[in-house]
Short mmCIF file of C-alpha atoms in Angstrom, two decimals:
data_model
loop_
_atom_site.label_atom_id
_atom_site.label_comp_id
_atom_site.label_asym_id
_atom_site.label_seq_id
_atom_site.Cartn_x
_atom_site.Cartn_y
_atom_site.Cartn_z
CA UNK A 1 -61.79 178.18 27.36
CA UNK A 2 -58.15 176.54 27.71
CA UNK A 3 -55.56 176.27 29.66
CA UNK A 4 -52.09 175.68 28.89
CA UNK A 5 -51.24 172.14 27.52
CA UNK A 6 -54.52 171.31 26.85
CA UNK A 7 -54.67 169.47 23.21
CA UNK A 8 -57.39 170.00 20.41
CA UNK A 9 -58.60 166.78 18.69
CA UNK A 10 -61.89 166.09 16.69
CA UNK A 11 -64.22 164.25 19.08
CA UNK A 12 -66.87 163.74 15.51
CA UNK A 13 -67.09 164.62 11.71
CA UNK A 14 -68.04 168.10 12.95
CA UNK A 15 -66.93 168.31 16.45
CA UNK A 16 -63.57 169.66 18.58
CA UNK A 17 -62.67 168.60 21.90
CA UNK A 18 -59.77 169.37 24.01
CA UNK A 19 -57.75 166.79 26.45
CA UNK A 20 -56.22 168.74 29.24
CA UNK A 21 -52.76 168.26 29.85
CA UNK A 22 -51.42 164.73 31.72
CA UNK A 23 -49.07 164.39 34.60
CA UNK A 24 -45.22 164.91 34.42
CA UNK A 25 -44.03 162.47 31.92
CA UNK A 26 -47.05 161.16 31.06
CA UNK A 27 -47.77 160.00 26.98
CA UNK A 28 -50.21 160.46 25.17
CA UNK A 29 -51.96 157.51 23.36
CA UNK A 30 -55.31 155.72 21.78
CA UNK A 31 -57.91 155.20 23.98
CA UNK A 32 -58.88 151.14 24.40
CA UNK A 33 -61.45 152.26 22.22
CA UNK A 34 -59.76 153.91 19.77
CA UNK A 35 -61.64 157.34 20.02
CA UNK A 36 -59.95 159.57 21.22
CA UNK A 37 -56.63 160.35 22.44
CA UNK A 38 -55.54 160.03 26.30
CA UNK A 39 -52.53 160.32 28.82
CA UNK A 40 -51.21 157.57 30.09
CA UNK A 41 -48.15 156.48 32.19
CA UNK A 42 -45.12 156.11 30.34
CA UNK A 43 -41.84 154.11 31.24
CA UNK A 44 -39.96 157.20 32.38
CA UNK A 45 -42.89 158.20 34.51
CA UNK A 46 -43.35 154.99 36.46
CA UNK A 47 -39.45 154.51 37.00
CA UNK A 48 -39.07 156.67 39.76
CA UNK A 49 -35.91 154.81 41.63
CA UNK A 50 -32.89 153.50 40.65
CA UNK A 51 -32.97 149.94 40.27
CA UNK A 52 -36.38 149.77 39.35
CA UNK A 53 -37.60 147.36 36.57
CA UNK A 54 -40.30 147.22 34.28
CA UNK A 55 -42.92 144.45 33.54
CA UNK A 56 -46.57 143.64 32.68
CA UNK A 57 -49.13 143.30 34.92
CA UNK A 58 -51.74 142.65 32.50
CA UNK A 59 -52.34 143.17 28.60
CA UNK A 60 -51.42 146.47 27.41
CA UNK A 61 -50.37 147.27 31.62
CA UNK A 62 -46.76 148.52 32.30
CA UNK A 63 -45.99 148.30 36.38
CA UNK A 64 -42.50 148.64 37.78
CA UNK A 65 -41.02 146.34 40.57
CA UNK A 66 -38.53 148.35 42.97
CA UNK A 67 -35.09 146.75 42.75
CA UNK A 68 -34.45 144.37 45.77
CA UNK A 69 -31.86 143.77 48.63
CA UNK A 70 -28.13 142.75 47.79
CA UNK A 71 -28.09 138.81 46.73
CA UNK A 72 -31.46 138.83 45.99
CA UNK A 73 -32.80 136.79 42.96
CA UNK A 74 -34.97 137.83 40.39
CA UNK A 75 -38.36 134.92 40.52
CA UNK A 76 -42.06 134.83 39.44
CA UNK A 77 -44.51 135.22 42.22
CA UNK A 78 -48.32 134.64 41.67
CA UNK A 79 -47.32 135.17 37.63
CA UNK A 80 -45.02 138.69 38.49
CA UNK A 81 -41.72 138.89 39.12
CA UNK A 82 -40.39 139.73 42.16
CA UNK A 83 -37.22 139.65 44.50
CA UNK A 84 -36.10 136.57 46.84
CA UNK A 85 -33.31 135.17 48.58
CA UNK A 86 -31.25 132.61 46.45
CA UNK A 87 -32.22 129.14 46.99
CA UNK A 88 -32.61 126.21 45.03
CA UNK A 89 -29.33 124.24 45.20
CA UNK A 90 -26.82 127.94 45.51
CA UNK A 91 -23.62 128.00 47.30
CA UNK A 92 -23.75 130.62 49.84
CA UNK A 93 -20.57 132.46 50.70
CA UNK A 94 -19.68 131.97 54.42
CA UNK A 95 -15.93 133.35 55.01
CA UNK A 96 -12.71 134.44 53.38
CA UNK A 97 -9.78 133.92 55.51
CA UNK A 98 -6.04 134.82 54.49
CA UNK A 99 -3.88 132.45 54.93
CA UNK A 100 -0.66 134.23 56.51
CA UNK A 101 -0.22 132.10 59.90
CA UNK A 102 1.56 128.70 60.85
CA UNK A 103 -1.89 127.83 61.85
CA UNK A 104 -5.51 129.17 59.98
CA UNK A 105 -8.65 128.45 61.82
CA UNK A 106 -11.92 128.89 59.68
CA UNK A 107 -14.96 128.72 61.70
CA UNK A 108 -19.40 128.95 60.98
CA UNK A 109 -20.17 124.92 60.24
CA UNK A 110 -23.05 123.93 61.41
CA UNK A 111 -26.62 122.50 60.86
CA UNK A 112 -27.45 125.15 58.34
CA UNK A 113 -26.10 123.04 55.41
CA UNK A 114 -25.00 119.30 55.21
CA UNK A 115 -22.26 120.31 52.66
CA UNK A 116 -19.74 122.52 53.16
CA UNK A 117 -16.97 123.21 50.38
CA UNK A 118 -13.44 125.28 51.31
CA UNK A 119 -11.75 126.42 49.00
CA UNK A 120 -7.69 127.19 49.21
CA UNK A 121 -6.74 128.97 46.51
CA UNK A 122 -3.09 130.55 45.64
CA UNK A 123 -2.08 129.09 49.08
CA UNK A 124 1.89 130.04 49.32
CA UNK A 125 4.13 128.73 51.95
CA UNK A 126 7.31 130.62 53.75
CA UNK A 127 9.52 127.50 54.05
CA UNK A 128 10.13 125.32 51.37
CA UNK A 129 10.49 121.51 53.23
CA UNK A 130 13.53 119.62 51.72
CA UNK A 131 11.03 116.30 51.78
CA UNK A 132 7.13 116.95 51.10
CA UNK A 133 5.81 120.14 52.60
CA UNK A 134 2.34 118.71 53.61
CA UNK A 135 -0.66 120.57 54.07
CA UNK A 136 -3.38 119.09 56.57
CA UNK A 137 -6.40 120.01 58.13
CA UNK A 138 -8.44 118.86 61.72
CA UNK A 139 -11.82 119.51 63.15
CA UNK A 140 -12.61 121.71 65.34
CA UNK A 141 -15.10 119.69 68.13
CA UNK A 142 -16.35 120.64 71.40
CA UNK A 143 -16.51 124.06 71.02
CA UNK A 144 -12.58 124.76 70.77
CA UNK A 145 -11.24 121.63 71.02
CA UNK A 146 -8.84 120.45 67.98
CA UNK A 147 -9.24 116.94 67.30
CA UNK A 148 -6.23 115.47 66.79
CA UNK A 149 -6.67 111.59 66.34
CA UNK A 150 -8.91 109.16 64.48
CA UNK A 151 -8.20 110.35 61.06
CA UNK A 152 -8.81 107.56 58.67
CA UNK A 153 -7.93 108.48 54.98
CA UNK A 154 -6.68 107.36 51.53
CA UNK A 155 -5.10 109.96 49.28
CA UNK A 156 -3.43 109.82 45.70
CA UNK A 157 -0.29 111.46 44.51
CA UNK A 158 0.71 111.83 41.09
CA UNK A 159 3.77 114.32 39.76
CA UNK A 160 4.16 115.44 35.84
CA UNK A 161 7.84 113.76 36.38
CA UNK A 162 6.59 110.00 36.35
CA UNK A 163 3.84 107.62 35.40
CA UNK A 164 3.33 106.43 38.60
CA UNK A 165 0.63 106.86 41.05
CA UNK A 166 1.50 106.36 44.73
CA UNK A 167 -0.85 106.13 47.93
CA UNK A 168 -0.39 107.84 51.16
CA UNK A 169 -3.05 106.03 53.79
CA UNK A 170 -3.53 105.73 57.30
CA UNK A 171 -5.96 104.13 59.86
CA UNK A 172 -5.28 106.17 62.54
CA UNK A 173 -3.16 109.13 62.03
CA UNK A 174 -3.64 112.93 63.71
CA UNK A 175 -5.41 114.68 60.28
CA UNK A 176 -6.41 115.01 56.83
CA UNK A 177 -2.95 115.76 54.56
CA UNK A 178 -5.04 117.44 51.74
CA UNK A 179 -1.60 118.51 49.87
CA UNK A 180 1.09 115.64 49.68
CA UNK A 181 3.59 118.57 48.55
CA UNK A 182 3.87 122.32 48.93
CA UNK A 183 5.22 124.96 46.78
CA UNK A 184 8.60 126.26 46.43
CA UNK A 185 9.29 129.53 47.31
CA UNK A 186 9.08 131.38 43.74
CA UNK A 187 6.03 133.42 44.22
CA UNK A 188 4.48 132.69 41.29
CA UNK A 189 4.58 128.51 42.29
CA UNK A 190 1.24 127.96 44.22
CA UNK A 191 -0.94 125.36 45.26
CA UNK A 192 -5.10 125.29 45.11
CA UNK A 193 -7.16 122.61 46.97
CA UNK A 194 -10.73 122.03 47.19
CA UNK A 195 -12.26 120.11 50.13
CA UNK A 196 -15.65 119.22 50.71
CA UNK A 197 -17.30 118.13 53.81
CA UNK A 198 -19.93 116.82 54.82
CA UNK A 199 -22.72 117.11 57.63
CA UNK A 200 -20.23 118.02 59.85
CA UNK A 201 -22.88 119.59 62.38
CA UNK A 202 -24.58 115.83 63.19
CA UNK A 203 -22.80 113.76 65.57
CA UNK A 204 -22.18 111.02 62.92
CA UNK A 205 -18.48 110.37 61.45
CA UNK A 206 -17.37 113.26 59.56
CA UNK A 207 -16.51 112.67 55.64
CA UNK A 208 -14.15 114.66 53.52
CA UNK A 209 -13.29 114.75 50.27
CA UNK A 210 -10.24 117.20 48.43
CA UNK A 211 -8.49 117.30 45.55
CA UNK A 212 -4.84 119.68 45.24
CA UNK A 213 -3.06 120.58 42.35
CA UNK A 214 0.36 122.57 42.69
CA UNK A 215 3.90 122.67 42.21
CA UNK A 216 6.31 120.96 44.47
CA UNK A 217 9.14 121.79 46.55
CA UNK A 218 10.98 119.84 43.66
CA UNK A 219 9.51 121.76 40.28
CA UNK A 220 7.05 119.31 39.53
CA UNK A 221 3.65 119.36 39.04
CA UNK A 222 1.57 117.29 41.61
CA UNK A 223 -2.35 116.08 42.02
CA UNK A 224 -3.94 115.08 44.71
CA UNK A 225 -7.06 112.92 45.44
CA UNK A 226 -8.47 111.95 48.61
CA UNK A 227 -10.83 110.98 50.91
CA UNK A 228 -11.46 110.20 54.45
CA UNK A 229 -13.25 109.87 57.60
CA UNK A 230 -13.11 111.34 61.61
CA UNK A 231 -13.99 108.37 62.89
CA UNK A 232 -15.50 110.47 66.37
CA UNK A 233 -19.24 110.95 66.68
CA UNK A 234 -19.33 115.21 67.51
CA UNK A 235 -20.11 118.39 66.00
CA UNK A 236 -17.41 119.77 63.97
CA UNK A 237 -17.57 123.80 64.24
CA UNK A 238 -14.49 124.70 62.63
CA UNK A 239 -11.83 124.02 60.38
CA UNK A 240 -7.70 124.36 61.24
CA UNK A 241 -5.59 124.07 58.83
CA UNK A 242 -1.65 124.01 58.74
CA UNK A 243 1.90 122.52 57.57
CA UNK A 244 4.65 120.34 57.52
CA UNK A 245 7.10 123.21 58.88
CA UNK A 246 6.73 127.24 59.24
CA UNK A 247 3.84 129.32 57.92
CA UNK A 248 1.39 130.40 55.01
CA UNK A 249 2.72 133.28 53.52
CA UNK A 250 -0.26 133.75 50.53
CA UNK A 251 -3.64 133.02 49.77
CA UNK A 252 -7.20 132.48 51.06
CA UNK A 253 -9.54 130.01 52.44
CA UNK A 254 -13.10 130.50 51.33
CA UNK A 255 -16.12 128.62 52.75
CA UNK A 256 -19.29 127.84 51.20
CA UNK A 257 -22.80 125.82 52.38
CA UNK A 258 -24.73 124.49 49.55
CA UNK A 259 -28.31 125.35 50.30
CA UNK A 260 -30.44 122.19 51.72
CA UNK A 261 -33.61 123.03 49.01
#
């Protein structure tokens, strides 16, 4: 007797056998000993999820790994893949702040991560300053406390007008300028500024390094380099940023912790 689906092969020289029918979306295939025909899962039957991804688990041995959270990585564990958190040297995203304030205060540095890089990018200003419209940042100490002495830096500032290179320094001045000179008020004329810092939840001297390129108040191109040092042993928290005269008008600050291992 038969029942529906069930498939007729020749099981000898003389003989017929039937296979009953598989599962939904099964296929049908050589046995491993190449005798007679059998079911077997196929791709479309083991991918039951979205996400899900195929792989083998042995010779000849489909198996499907369920897709994994939001951020995860794709690794090997035990000789399979599978899903874990980034690691391994990755910048983690932290914050995105707009800038549209006379003052921006970025907050979350701690222990988790020795460096720290903020990023200001398309950072627009609302006043154009007739001499340099400076950009500087302070530490954030003490909880809520902005620190607002023992800044020790050296800085750079080159313009695509001249061959010079001139130095703006100080041993003991109220912040970090990260941006000698701001934009002009076109729009389109913005500056961007990385700044890196460094173990700035220990209670050792806080480094910082940036580096700004823009356009001036002037219409000229200007880079910055610098570097520098809080010369106070406490926790820095948070970041504040700010300027010469009046406020951000454009832009974001984005913070980052590169992963320890």
């Amino acid at each position: 007797s038969y029942t529906t689906g069930d498939t007729v092969y020749a099981s000898g020289a003389t003989a017929i056998s039937k296979l009953g029918i598989g599962t939904a979306r099964q296929g049908l295939q050589t046995n491993s000993g190449a005798s007679a025909p059998e079911w077997v899962d196929s791709p479309q039957s083991l991918m039951t999820a979205a996400g899900d991804i195929l792989y083998a688990s042995g010779a000849n041995t489909l198996a499907k790994l369920a897709k994994g959270s939001d951020d995860e990585v794709l690794t090997l564990a035990s000789g399979v893949p599978s899903w874990a958190s980034a690691s391994g040297g990755a910048y983690t995203f932290i914050s995105s702040t707009a800038l549209d304030a006379a003052t921006i205060t970025v907050s979350g540095l701690d222990t988790t991560y020795d460096y720290y890089k903020v990023v200001l990018s398309d950072v627009h200003v609302d006043t154009e300053h007739g001499g340099s419209q400076i950009t500087w940042v302070r530490a954030v100490q003490g909880g809520s406390a902005v620190t607002s002495s023992d800044y020790e830096y050296a800085m750079t500032s080159m313009q695509s007008n001249s061959t010079n290179c001139n130095a703006i320094h100080s041993t003991a001045a109220t912040y970090f300028i990260i941006a000698n000179n701001g934009t002009s008020l076109p729009t389109a004329e913005v500056n961007d500024i990385n700044l890196e810092i460094f173990h700035p939840g220990s209670t050792t001297w806080l480094n910082a390094l940036w580096q700004k390129v823009g356009y001036t108040h002037d219409n000229r191109v200007e880079i910055n380099y610098g570097a520098g040092q809080l010369t106070l042993a406490a926790a820095t928290t948070a970041l504040q940023f700010g300027l010469a005269s009046g406020s951000f008008d454009g832009g974001y600050v984005r913070l980052y912790g590169l992963a320890k291992s």
